[in-house]
Every structure is written in structure tokens, then in C-alpha cells.
Amino acid sequence: MNTQTDLIVRWDTFLEKISTRFQESLKHAETACSEQLVETDYEYETVFRSWQGMKAQIYELIRKIDTVWDGKVMPEMRAMGDFYTDEAAKGSQLNDSLTETLFGFERQLEGKLSRAYYDHAIQSADKKSLCTQCDAKLAIRKDIFRAQYISCPYCNTVNTIEPDTKFVKLGWGIIDNIAAMNCQKEYAAMENALSALHALRKSERGVAEWASYENAYFRYWEKYFQERIVLNADAKERYVADMERKRKEFENYKEIQTK
């Protein structure tokens, strides 16, 4: 017959196995996505769909924690005493931790895949940018993802360079993913400030707590939009509007949270 200790050890072992399989799944996903990106000649959308399937399987792994607890572990522990409440917290904490880790992993994975795609598209565009008159290699701008008009430094012919689809796609979201990855430190600070705010009751959220989150919030978005401008010159024209939009979003959020 199982003792209380036996049940706790079995539960701890199960949670440890889930955690181990979770980490292994993330490593496998990153390797598989990186390899598929090269194998498909950098078909980013195909790789992203594959990742969505892998992510669904990882979510199923996380959900096993509640499934096994509700269906088997809790009934056995509950029949033996009230210690099950402490054990329930272990599962809940691991569930939250793995879910948060998965979200952060996806953010980094998108950034890494986007960086690899970016490097490939830039290199490919460089090879194809030749003068129509003398075939001299032209130096295209790497931060404009539309038609470019470039004068040949050798024969002075003005060339209209129509970028291929892969190069154009850089400005459709690839750049955004890279910018987000480059701001991970600021993003983490913003998320920590928000978590600290959520840990307090509404009545406990004073001026200092809101100021802490507000500062972290705007540090992140300022860095993010600036990083995006470095990679995409056209984004500079949207900077003021982007920051104003984020300011309104913050004010709306604060108003809802302080009602």
C-alpha cells in the first residue's frame, strides 16, 4: 500500500520527467526549425507552420500536469489527508513556469529564424544586383525593402532594382522579430515590472508601482522602435505615431486597471 511519502515521490518524479521532456522538446524544435529553414530554401512561412505544430504538442505535454493530477494523483492523495493542497501547488507552479518559458522561447526562436532568413535574403539580393548596362555589381540599400534607384559607379546608368519576394518579405515582419530579439533585456524588465504590479491588489498599486511599470514599458518600446529603424529606414517616419499609439495603449490599460 502506498504511503504519503510514496505518493509525493511519485508526483515529484512525474513533474521532473515533464520538465525534462519539455526542455528536450524545445531543443528539438529549435534544431528542427533551423534545419528546415535551410532545407526549404528559406521558406519562413513553412517553417513557422511546422513550429506551430510542435508548439501544440508541447502545450499538450504541459497540460498533462493537470490531467494526471485531476484524474489520478489528487484522488489518491486526498483519500490519505489534506497534504494534497501543497502538492497541488507544485503542479500549478510548474505549469505556469513552463508556459512562461515556452512563450519566451518562441520569441527568441522567431528572432533567430528571422535573423537567419534576413542574412540569406540580403546575401541573395547582393548577388542579383547588377547594372543593366555594364553588369557591374551595385550596392543596394539593406534597409529599404521596395524598388530602389541606383546609379552605377562605373557607367552612370540609373538602374531600377526591383527586389525579389524574399527581400521584400524582410519588411513584412522579419525585421520586427529581429528588433524584438535585440530588445530582450528591456522586454524582460517590462514583464517583471508588470508581474510586480499584478502581484498587488488594485488598492495597493500606488504612484511608485505604476511609475516603475510605465518607465519599463516605454524603455522597451522606445528601444524596439529604434532597433526597427536601424533595420528598416521607412520605419523612421512611423516612430512618432508608433510611440503615440503605445502611449494611448498604456493609458487605456492603466485606466481599466485603476477603476
XYZ file of C-alpha atoms in Angstrom:
259
model
C 0.000 0.000 0.000
C 1.280 3.454 -0.896
C 2.281 5.767 1.916
C 2.100 9.572 1.855
C 5.808 9.670 1.101
C 5.391 7.229 -1.789
C 2.706 9.388 -3.379
C 4.765 12.552 -3.008
C 7.867 10.896 -4.501
C 5.842 9.601 -7.458
C 4.366 13.046 -8.052
C 7.767 14.740 -7.823
C 9.228 12.180 -10.239
C 6.398 12.771 -12.698
C 6.864 16.550 -12.592
C 10.605 16.151 -13.081
C 10.012 13.973 -16.146
C 7.631 16.549 -17.595
C 10.200 19.286 -17.044
C 12.953 17.213 -18.681
C 10.807 16.303 -21.686
C 9.827 19.947 -22.014
C 13.448 21.088 -22.246
C 14.246 18.305 -24.703
C 11.263 19.323 -26.835
C 12.477 22.914 -27.016
C 15.945 21.833 -28.107
C 14.478 19.513 -30.733
C 12.151 22.241 -32.011
C 14.946 24.779 -32.429
C 17.157 22.296 -34.264
C 14.320 21.054 -36.486
C 13.173 24.568 -37.407
C 16.701 25.760 -38.184
C 17.360 22.739 -40.390
C 14.020 23.032 -42.167
C 14.654 26.702 -42.922
C 17.757 25.727 -44.910
C 16.180 22.613 -46.464
C 13.192 24.594 -47.793
C 15.428 27.310 -49.238
C 14.299 29.704 -46.505
C 10.538 29.303 -46.783
C 9.862 31.056 -43.496
C 6.088 30.510 -43.532
C 6.549 26.744 -43.963
C 8.901 26.599 -41.002
C 6.575 28.729 -38.902
C 3.676 26.335 -39.602
C 5.867 23.442 -38.516
C 6.700 25.299 -35.315
C 3.001 25.816 -34.613
C 2.526 22.051 -34.743
C 5.472 21.476 -32.416
C 4.180 24.139 -30.035
C 0.785 22.439 -29.887
C 2.475 19.195 -28.862
C 4.478 20.996 -26.183
C 1.266 22.542 -24.832
C -0.197 19.043 -24.657
C 2.806 17.997 -22.587
C 2.204 20.882 -20.181
C -1.498 20.039 -19.951
C -0.572 16.534 -18.789
C 0.282 18.054 -15.430
C -3.349 18.969 -14.741
C -4.719 15.863 -16.451
C -2.677 13.459 -14.354
C -3.248 15.481 -11.182
C -7.020 15.679 -11.570
C -7.505 12.146 -12.810
C -5.153 10.142 -10.634
C -2.832 11.894 -8.207
C -5.266 14.162 -6.359
C -7.853 11.438 -5.657
C -5.168 9.183 -4.165
C -3.663 11.943 -2.050
C -6.992 13.367 -0.979
C -8.038 9.985 0.363
C -4.965 9.996 2.573
C -5.019 13.539 4.023
C -5.010 17.273 3.401
C -1.344 17.372 2.343
C -2.582 17.244 -1.256
C -3.111 21.015 -1.254
C 0.634 21.641 -1.007
C 1.281 19.097 -3.747
C -1.289 20.755 -5.998
C 0.743 23.966 -5.783
C 3.799 22.176 -7.196
C 1.924 21.247 -10.342
C 0.401 24.683 -10.714
C 3.756 26.409 -10.322
C 5.425 24.126 -12.864
C 2.558 24.654 -15.301
C 2.917 28.434 -15.051
C 6.706 28.266 -15.286
C 6.734 26.051 -18.391
C 4.075 28.143 -20.108
C 6.075 31.318 -19.467
C 9.277 29.637 -20.655
C 7.550 28.466 -23.834
C 6.379 31.999 -24.587
C 9.906 33.364 -24.133
C 11.370 30.539 -26.207
C 9.004 31.279 -29.093
C 10.013 34.933 -29.030
C 13.694 34.010 -29.240
C 13.120 31.298 -31.852
C 11.279 33.719 -34.123
C 14.153 36.157 -33.716
C 16.822 33.573 -34.552
C 14.950 32.210 -37.575
C 14.252 35.734 -38.776
C 17.925 36.653 -38.431
C 18.937 33.605 -40.476
C 16.312 34.473 -43.101
C 17.481 38.101 -43.143
C 21.126 37.155 -43.711
C 20.141 34.808 -46.551
C 17.850 37.337 -48.259
C 20.435 40.119 -48.028
C 23.161 37.906 -49.466
C 20.877 36.746 -52.269
C 19.866 40.313 -53.134
C 23.508 41.395 -53.266
C 24.316 38.700 -55.846
C 21.442 39.726 -58.111
C 22.042 43.489 -58.055
C 23.943 44.152 -61.287
C 23.988 47.135 -63.606
C 21.781 46.568 -66.664
C 24.303 48.361 -68.860
C 27.698 47.045 -67.800
C 26.933 44.233 -65.320
C 28.869 45.946 -62.557
C 27.818 44.993 -59.063
C 25.576 47.588 -57.427
C 25.447 48.425 -53.731
C 21.800 48.215 -52.768
C 20.492 49.640 -49.517
C 19.910 46.927 -46.959
C 17.291 48.898 -45.048
C 14.766 49.582 -47.842
C 12.520 46.744 -48.989
C 10.976 48.206 -52.127
C 12.165 49.368 -55.537
C 15.485 51.226 -55.430
C 17.014 53.563 -57.999
C 20.784 53.186 -58.051
C 23.359 54.895 -60.266
C 26.144 52.658 -61.494
C 29.501 53.990 -60.229
C 31.191 52.864 -63.483
C 28.862 53.857 -66.341
C 26.439 56.189 -64.505
C 23.391 54.265 -65.699
C 20.457 54.700 -63.344
C 19.172 51.226 -62.503
C 15.750 50.353 -61.134
C 16.247 47.456 -58.765
C 13.063 45.504 -58.107
C 13.794 43.304 -55.092
C 12.718 39.677 -55.142
C 9.969 38.356 -52.885
C 12.322 37.116 -50.194
C 13.931 40.522 -49.848
C 10.562 42.301 -49.764
C 9.350 39.950 -47.010
C 12.032 41.300 -44.711
C 9.899 44.386 -44.223
C 6.721 42.398 -43.555
C 7.598 41.094 -40.112
C 11.063 39.557 -40.248
C 12.559 42.884 -39.210
C 10.086 43.150 -36.322
C 11.133 39.746 -34.963
C 14.807 40.677 -35.076
C 14.152 44.009 -33.365
C 12.201 42.219 -30.619
C 15.039 39.747 -30.074
C 17.534 42.623 -29.815
C 15.463 44.148 -27.001
C 15.167 41.074 -24.824
C 16.723 42.758 -21.777
C 14.254 45.652 -21.904
C 11.363 43.300 -22.592
C 12.209 41.169 -19.547
C 12.392 44.302 -17.372
C 8.969 45.379 -18.633
C 7.451 41.948 -17.947
C 8.982 41.854 -14.453
C 7.562 45.293 -13.671
C 4.135 44.169 -14.886
C 4.312 40.988 -12.796
C 5.213 43.052 -9.732
C 2.200 45.254 -10.433
C -0.126 42.265 -10.823
C 1.143 40.807 -7.555
C -0.501 43.717 -5.709
C -4.165 44.345 -5.106
C -5.595 47.277 -7.047
C -5.762 49.309 -3.837
C -2.055 48.666 -3.209
C -0.885 49.860 -6.633
C 0.373 53.338 -5.872
C 2.163 56.027 -7.842
C 5.582 54.405 -7.410
C 4.415 50.997 -8.650
C 2.719 52.439 -11.708
C 5.721 54.665 -12.430
C 8.028 51.650 -12.304
C 5.955 49.796 -14.880
C 5.461 52.886 -17.046
C 9.200 53.561 -17.196
C 9.984 49.957 -18.112
C 7.155 49.931 -20.659
C 8.385 52.967 -22.555
C 12.064 51.959 -22.300
C 11.166 48.761 -24.101
C 9.035 50.301 -26.814
C 11.495 53.133 -27.465
C 14.325 50.613 -27.847
C 12.180 48.337 -30.001
C 11.151 51.060 -32.452
C 14.710 52.408 -32.612
C 16.060 48.933 -33.364
C 13.454 48.581 -36.102
C 14.522 51.895 -37.655
C 18.120 50.660 -37.862
C 16.910 47.708 -39.925
C 14.114 49.425 -41.849
C 14.599 53.073 -42.841
C 10.910 53.504 -43.666
C 10.032 52.819 -40.029
C 11.547 56.179 -39.048
C 8.551 58.002 -40.495
C 6.244 55.991 -38.221
C 8.228 56.430 -34.999
C 6.227 59.335 -33.534
C 2.898 57.703 -34.435
C 4.079 54.345 -33.059
C 5.092 55.867 -29.738
C 1.834 57.812 -29.501
C -0.103 54.615 -30.126
C 1.784 52.855 -27.340
C 1.190 55.795 -25.020
C -2.541 55.563 -25.609
C -2.452 51.801 -25.074
C -0.690 52.296 -21.755
C -3.117 54.980 -20.609
C -6.109 52.834 -21.568
C -4.657 49.861 -19.707
C -3.956 51.936 -16.605
C -7.459 53.394 -16.668
C -9.009 49.927 -16.804
C -6.768 48.636 -14.041
C -7.425 51.540 -11.684
C -11.218 51.609 -11.945
